[in-house]
Amino acid sequence: MEASTKNMLRDEITDATAAAFAGSTVIPDRYVWSDEIAREGAVVAGDEESCKLIPILDMASLLDGSQEEIAKLGSACRGWGFFQLKNHCVDKTVLERVKDNTLEFFKLPLEKKKEVAIVNTEDGFQGFGHHFNTSTGKLDWAESLLLGLQPVEHRNMDLWPKHPPTFREAAERYSSEMTKLTSLLMASMATDLGVKPETLLETIQGKLQNMVFHHYPPCRHDADKVMGIPSHTDGLCLTLVLELDTTPGLQVKKDGRWFPVRSLPGSLTVFVGDILEVLTNGKYKSVEHRVLVDAERDRVTVATFQDACVAGMVKPLPELGEEARYESIGKLDYTHRQFEALTRRANIVESLRI
């Protein structure tokens, strides 16, 4: 990936930014999004009836081989491109430790957090800073810490926080749990798709796993003018998100309308990414989603992103036995084009459809 592309995508957190996040009555212009972007599209009321439409999967039932649950998984990935996952079997102690350490990190003074300020690495960018910067020049109302977790040689330990002192161990253990859960989910997806489990598992074996710790401060002055993360799809294969609180903000798009997603205690939220859409030849759909900012409460999440490819290529699985609906593209070329698409707020999958 060209350095110029990477430089377009991440910005450091400044003292002025920290002051704005802390409650300044003046929102810097770089954080003010136009109304057509900030409030694009109709929002479905987050009432009980609409919330019942959000797909919720039971990992325990998937592990038991329940055909009904496998069918629900397929329906969620085809119709929504995401689902909430309960009974996910992730060690509760590991969850609590990663939650505690994440919250402690974001409570640190800015100078402490900037000890691991964002830098460009051979595998992309890692460290503490803003989320993606786009061609609009606008920034998200959020601070983020991006780390490479897997494989081990992908880690840049100089950018792993030393404070709090248990952060590194907590992140490593959580990464291992996410690796196991991702494999279990991919195996269940293979069953739904009618291919052998190893067909999907081989696409993620030894591939990159990144983790992004997000903090969305409240915007007490005018939350409607800022964005936690604007509308986007995830560029890799599968995303697993842990919410550390019940602050609302996540919305997913279906049939042209935005659906608020309520926090489900004890669950993880799973998103189909662009690569998984291509691997499944369009059977599964990567979902457009965004995060709005609350006027009163902080929102903190930990997102784990799993990469994938087929023998160095992003292409539909040959085992599906179908005519390819997407262009086959080398993984490095895909990554470069994905980041270019991000800067333009475009969707790379659209450009790969045949």
Coordinates of C-alpha atoms in Angstrom, one line a residue:
M1 CA 0.0 0.0 0.0
E2 CA 1.3 3.4 -0.9
A3 CA 2.3 5.6 2.0
S4 CA 0.3 8.5 0.5
T5 CA -2.9 6.4 0.7
K6 CA -2.2 5.5 4.3
N7 CA -1.5 9.1 5.3
M8 CA -4.9 10.1 4.1
L9 CA -6.7 7.7 6.4
R10 CA -5.5 8.4 10.0
D11 CA -5.1 11.6 12.0
E12 CA -3.5 12.2 15.4
I13 CA -5.6 13.4 18.3
T14 CA -4.6 16.9 19.2
D15 CA -5.0 19.0 22.4
A16 CA -7.8 21.0 20.6
T17 CA -9.5 17.7 19.8
A18 CA -9.3 16.6 23.4
A19 CA -10.7 19.9 24.6
A20 CA -13.6 19.5 22.2
F21 CA -14.3 16.0 23.3
A22 CA -14.2 17.2 26.9
G23 CA -17.2 19.4 26.4
S24 CA -16.3 22.6 24.5
T25 CA -19.3 24.6 23.3
V26 CA -17.6 25.1 20.0
I27 CA -17.4 22.1 17.6
P28 CA -14.4 22.4 15.3
D29 CA -15.4 22.6 11.6
R30 CA -13.5 19.4 10.8
Y31 CA -16.1 17.5 12.9
V32 CA -19.2 19.1 11.4
W33 CA -20.7 16.8 8.8
S34 CA -23.2 18.0 6.2
D35 CA -26.8 17.1 6.9
E36 CA -27.1 14.9 3.8
I37 CA -24.3 12.7 5.2
A38 CA -24.9 13.0 8.9
R39 CA -28.6 12.3 8.7
E40 CA -28.9 10.5 5.3
G41 CA -31.8 8.2 4.9
A42 CA -35.0 7.4 6.9
V43 CA -34.6 6.0 10.4
V44 CA -36.9 3.3 11.6
A45 CA -38.2 4.0 15.1
G46 CA -36.4 2.0 17.6
D47 CA -39.6 0.6 19.1
E48 CA -40.3 -2.9 20.3
E49 CA -41.7 -4.1 17.0
S50 CA -38.7 -2.9 14.9
C51 CA -36.3 -4.3 17.5
K52 CA -37.9 -7.7 17.1
L53 CA -36.7 -7.7 13.5
I54 CA -33.0 -7.6 14.4
P55 CA -31.6 -11.1 14.0
I56 CA -30.3 -12.7 17.2
L57 CA -28.4 -16.0 16.9
D58 CA -27.6 -18.5 19.7
M59 CA -24.0 -19.9 19.5
A60 CA -24.8 -22.8 21.7
S61 CA -27.5 -24.0 19.3
L62 CA -25.1 -23.6 16.4
L63 CA -22.5 -25.7 18.2
D64 CA -25.2 -28.3 18.8
G65 CA -25.7 -28.5 15.0
S66 CA -29.3 -27.2 15.2
Q67 CA -30.6 -27.0 11.6
E68 CA -33.1 -24.4 12.6
E69 CA -30.3 -22.2 14.0
I70 CA -28.1 -22.8 10.9
A71 CA -31.0 -21.6 8.8
K72 CA -31.4 -18.5 10.9
L73 CA -27.7 -17.8 10.5
G74 CA -28.0 -18.1 6.7
S75 CA -31.1 -15.9 6.7
A76 CA -29.3 -13.2 8.8
C77 CA -26.2 -13.2 6.6
R78 CA -28.3 -13.1 3.4
G79 CA -31.0 -10.6 4.4
W80 CA -29.2 -8.4 6.9
G81 CA -25.5 -8.9 6.7
F82 CA -25.2 -8.9 10.5
F83 CA -26.6 -10.4 13.7
Q84 CA -26.3 -10.3 17.4
L85 CA -24.8 -13.4 19.0
K86 CA -25.7 -14.6 22.4
N87 CA -24.3 -17.6 24.4
H88 CA -21.0 -17.1 22.5
C89 CA -18.9 -19.1 25.0
V90 CA -16.2 -16.5 25.3
D91 CA -14.5 -16.7 28.7
K92 CA -16.2 -14.2 31.0
T93 CA -13.0 -13.4 32.8
V94 CA -11.3 -12.5 29.5
L95 CA -14.2 -10.3 28.6
E96 CA -14.1 -8.4 31.9
R97 CA -10.4 -7.9 31.6
V98 CA -10.5 -6.5 28.1
K99 CA -13.4 -4.2 29.1
D100 CA -11.6 -2.9 32.2
N101 CA -8.3 -2.3 30.4
T102 CA -10.0 -0.6 27.5
L103 CA -11.9 1.8 29.7
E104 CA -8.7 2.5 31.8
F105 CA -6.8 3.3 28.6
F106 CA -9.3 5.9 27.3
K107 CA -9.3 7.5 30.8
L108 CA -5.6 8.2 30.5
P109 CA -4.3 11.8 29.9
L110 CA -3.8 12.5 26.2
E111 CA 0.0 12.6 26.6
K112 CA -0.1 9.0 27.9
K113 CA -2.3 7.8 25.0
K114 CA -0.1 9.6 22.5
E115 CA 2.9 7.5 23.6
V116 CA 1.4 5.0 21.1
A117 CA 0.3 7.6 18.5
I118 CA -0.6 6.4 15.1
V119 CA 2.2 5.4 12.7
N120 CA 2.4 3.7 9.3
T121 CA 3.7 0.2 9.3
E122 CA 4.4 -2.4 6.5
D123 CA 1.0 -3.9 7.2
G124 CA -0.9 -0.6 7.3
F125 CA -1.4 1.8 10.2
Q126 CA -1.4 1.0 13.9
G127 CA -1.6 3.0 17.1
F128 CA -3.8 5.7 18.7
G129 CA -5.6 8.4 16.7
H130 CA -8.7 9.2 14.8
H131 CA -10.6 6.7 12.8
F132 CA -10.6 7.0 9.0
N133 CA -10.2 10.4 7.4
T134 CA -11.9 10.8 4.0
S135 CA -11.7 13.0 1.0
T136 CA -14.2 15.3 2.7
G137 CA -11.6 16.3 5.2
K138 CA -14.1 15.6 8.0
L139 CA -13.2 13.6 11.1
D140 CA -15.2 11.2 13.2
W141 CA -16.2 12.2 16.7
A142 CA -14.1 9.4 18.2
E143 CA -10.7 8.3 19.4
S144 CA -9.4 4.9 18.4
L145 CA -6.6 2.5 19.1
L146 CA -5.8 0.1 16.3
L147 CA -3.6 -2.9 16.9
G148 CA -2.5 -5.8 14.8
L149 CA -3.0 -9.0 16.7
Q150 CA -2.5 -12.0 14.4
P151 CA -0.3 -13.5 13.2
V152 CA 2.2 -12.7 15.9
E153 CA 4.7 -11.2 13.5
H154 CA 2.0 -8.6 12.6
R155 CA 2.2 -7.1 16.0
N156 CA 4.1 -3.9 16.6
M157 CA 4.7 -4.0 20.3
D158 CA 6.0 -0.4 20.4
L159 CA 2.4 0.6 19.7
W160 CA 0.8 -1.6 22.3
P161 CA 0.0 0.5 25.4
K162 CA 2.1 0.0 28.5
H163 CA -0.6 1.6 30.6
P164 CA -2.7 0.2 32.1
P165 CA 0.0 -2.5 32.8
T166 CA -2.4 -5.4 32.2
F167 CA -3.6 -4.1 28.8
R168 CA -1.3 -6.3 26.7
E169 CA -2.2 -9.5 28.4
A170 CA -5.9 -8.7 28.2
A171 CA -5.7 -7.9 24.5
E172 CA -3.7 -11.1 23.7
R173 CA -6.2 -13.3 25.6
Y174 CA -9.2 -11.6 24.0
S175 CA -7.6 -12.1 20.6
S176 CA -7.3 -15.8 21.1
E177 CA -10.9 -16.0 22.1
M178 CA -12.0 -14.1 19.0
T179 CA -9.8 -16.4 16.8
K180 CA -11.6 -19.4 18.2
L181 CA -15.1 -17.9 17.9
T182 CA -14.4 -16.7 14.3
S183 CA -13.4 -20.3 13.3
L184 CA -16.6 -21.7 14.9
L185 CA -18.8 -19.1 13.1
M186 CA -17.1 -19.8 9.7
A187 CA -17.6 -23.5 10.1
S188 CA -21.3 -22.9 10.8
M189 CA -21.5 -20.6 7.7
A190 CA -19.9 -23.4 5.6
T191 CA -22.7 -25.7 6.7
D192 CA -25.3 -23.2 5.6
L193 CA -23.5 -22.6 2.3
G194 CA -23.2 -26.4 1.6
V195 CA -19.4 -26.6 1.5
K196 CA -17.0 -28.4 3.8
P197 CA -15.9 -26.4 6.9
E198 CA -12.3 -26.4 5.8
T199 CA -13.3 -24.6 2.7
L200 CA -14.0 -21.4 4.6
L201 CA -11.6 -22.1 7.5
E202 CA -8.6 -22.2 5.1
T203 CA -9.5 -18.7 3.9
I204 CA -8.8 -17.2 7.3
Q205 CA -6.0 -19.5 8.5
G206 CA -2.9 -17.5 9.2
K207 CA -4.5 -14.3 7.9
L208 CA -4.4 -10.9 9.6
Q209 CA -6.6 -10.1 12.6
N210 CA -6.8 -6.4 13.6
M211 CA -8.5 -5.0 16.7
V212 CA -9.8 -1.4 17.0
F213 CA -10.8 0.0 20.4
H214 CA -13.3 2.9 19.9
H215 CA -14.3 5.6 22.3
Y216 CA -17.1 7.9 21.2
P217 CA -17.3 10.8 23.6
P218 CA -20.7 12.5 24.1
C219 CA -21.3 15.7 22.2
R220 CA -23.3 17.8 24.5
H221 CA -23.4 20.9 22.3
D222 CA -24.9 19.5 19.1
A223 CA -24.7 15.8 18.6
D224 CA -26.7 15.9 15.4
K225 CA -23.8 17.7 13.6
V226 CA -21.1 15.1 14.3
M227 CA -20.7 11.4 13.4
G228 CA -19.2 8.6 15.4
I229 CA -18.5 6.7 12.2
P230 CA -20.3 7.6 8.9
S231 CA -22.0 5.1 6.8
H232 CA -19.7 2.3 5.5
T233 CA -19.2 -1.4 5.0
D234 CA -16.3 -3.4 6.6
G235 CA -13.6 -4.2 4.1
L236 CA -12.4 -7.5 5.5
C237 CA -14.1 -10.8 6.0
L238 CA -15.9 -10.8 9.4
T239 CA -16.2 -8.3 12.2
L240 CA -17.0 -9.1 15.8
V241 CA -17.9 -6.1 18.1
L242 CA -18.0 -6.1 21.8
E243 CA -20.0 -3.2 23.4
L244 CA -18.8 -2.1 26.8
D245 CA -21.9 -0.2 27.7
T246 CA -25.6 0.2 26.6
T247 CA -25.2 3.6 25.0
P248 CA -27.2 3.7 21.7
G249 CA -25.7 4.8 18.4
L250 CA -25.2 1.7 16.1
Q251 CA -27.5 1.6 13.1
V252 CA -27.6 -0.8 10.2
K253 CA -29.2 -0.2 6.8
K254 CA -31.7 -2.5 5.2
D255 CA -34.0 -1.9 2.3
G256 CA -32.9 1.8 2.3
R257 CA -33.9 2.4 5.9
W258 CA -31.7 2.7 9.0
F259 CA -32.5 0.3 11.9
P260 CA -31.2 1.3 15.4
V261 CA -29.6 -1.7 17.1
R262 CA -30.1 -2.0 20.8
S263 CA -27.3 -3.3 23.0
L264 CA -28.0 -6.9 24.0
P265 CA -26.2 -7.6 27.3
G266 CA -23.8 -10.5 27.1
S267 CA -23.8 -10.6 23.3
L268 CA -21.4 -9.8 20.5
T269 CA -22.5 -8.1 17.2
V270 CA -21.2 -9.8 14.1
F271 CA -20.9 -8.1 10.7
V272 CA -20.4 -9.7 7.2
G273 CA -17.6 -7.9 5.5
D274 CA -16.9 -7.2 1.8
I275 CA -14.5 -10.1 1.4
L276 CA -17.0 -12.5 2.8
E277 CA -19.6 -11.2 0.3
V278 CA -17.2 -11.9 -2.5
L279 CA -16.2 -15.4 -1.1
T280 CA -19.8 -16.4 -1.0
N281 CA -20.5 -15.1 -4.5
G282 CA -23.0 -12.6 -3.2
K283 CA -25.0 -15.0 -1.1
Y284 CA -24.0 -13.1 2.1
K285 CA -24.2 -9.3 1.9
S286 CA -21.8 -6.9 3.6
V287 CA -23.9 -4.5 5.6
E288 CA -23.9 -0.8 5.5
H289 CA -23.8 0.6 9.1
R290 CA -22.9 3.7 11.0
V291 CA -22.5 5.0 14.6
L292 CA -24.3 8.2 15.8
V293 CA -23.0 10.1 18.8
D294 CA -25.0 10.4 22.1
A295 CA -25.5 13.8 23.7
E296 CA -24.9 12.6 27.2
R297 CA -23.2 9.3 27.3
D298 CA -19.9 7.8 26.2
R299 CA -19.9 4.8 23.9
V300 CA -17.0 2.3 24.0
T301 CA -16.5 -0.8 21.8
V302 CA -13.8 -3.3 20.8
A303 CA -14.0 -4.4 17.2
T304 CA -12.1 -7.4 15.9
F305 CA -11.6 -7.6 12.1
Q306 CA -10.7 -10.9 10.4
D307 CA -9.0 -10.9 7.0
A308 CA -9.4 -13.7 4.4
C309 CA -8.5 -14.7 0.9
V310 CA -8.3 -17.8 -1.4
A311 CA -4.7 -18.6 -2.3
G312 CA -3.7 -15.0 -2.3
M313 CA -6.9 -13.9 -4.2
V314 CA -10.1 -12.3 -3.2
K315 CA -12.6 -14.2 -5.3
P316 CA -15.7 -16.4 -5.0
L317 CA -15.2 -19.9 -3.6
P318 CA -14.7 -22.4 -6.5
E319 CA -16.4 -25.0 -4.3
L320 CA -19.7 -23.2 -4.7
G321 CA -19.8 -24.4 -8.3
E322 CA -21.3 -21.2 -9.6
E323 CA -20.5 -18.7 -12.3
A324 CA -18.5 -16.0 -10.6
R325 CA -20.5 -12.7 -10.0
Y326 CA -17.3 -10.9 -8.8
E327 CA -14.0 -10.1 -10.3
S328 CA -11.0 -12.1 -9.0
I329 CA -8.4 -9.8 -7.6
G330 CA -5.0 -10.2 -5.9
K331 CA -5.1 -9.6 -2.1
L332 CA -2.6 -6.7 -2.2
D333 CA -4.4 -5.1 -5.1
Y334 CA -7.7 -5.5 -3.2
T335 CA -6.2 -3.9 -0.1
H336 CA -4.9 -0.9 -2.1
R337 CA -8.3 -0.4 -3.8
Q338 CA -10.2 -0.8 -0.6
F339 CA -8.3 2.0 1.1
E340 CA -8.8 4.2 -2.0
A341 CA -12.5 3.5 -1.8
L342 CA -12.6 4.4 1.9
T343 CA -11.1 7.8 1.2
R344 CA -13.9 8.4 -1.3
R345 CA -16.6 6.9 1.0
A346 CA -17.2 4.3 -1.8
N347 CA -17.9 0.5 -1.6
I348 CA -15.2 -1.6 -3.2
V349 CA -17.7 -4.5 -3.7
E350 CA -19.6 -2.4 -6.2
S351 CA -16.5 -2.1 -8.4
L352 CA -15.9 -5.9 -8.3
R353 CA -19.3 -7.0 -9.4
I354 CA -19.3 -8.5 -12.9

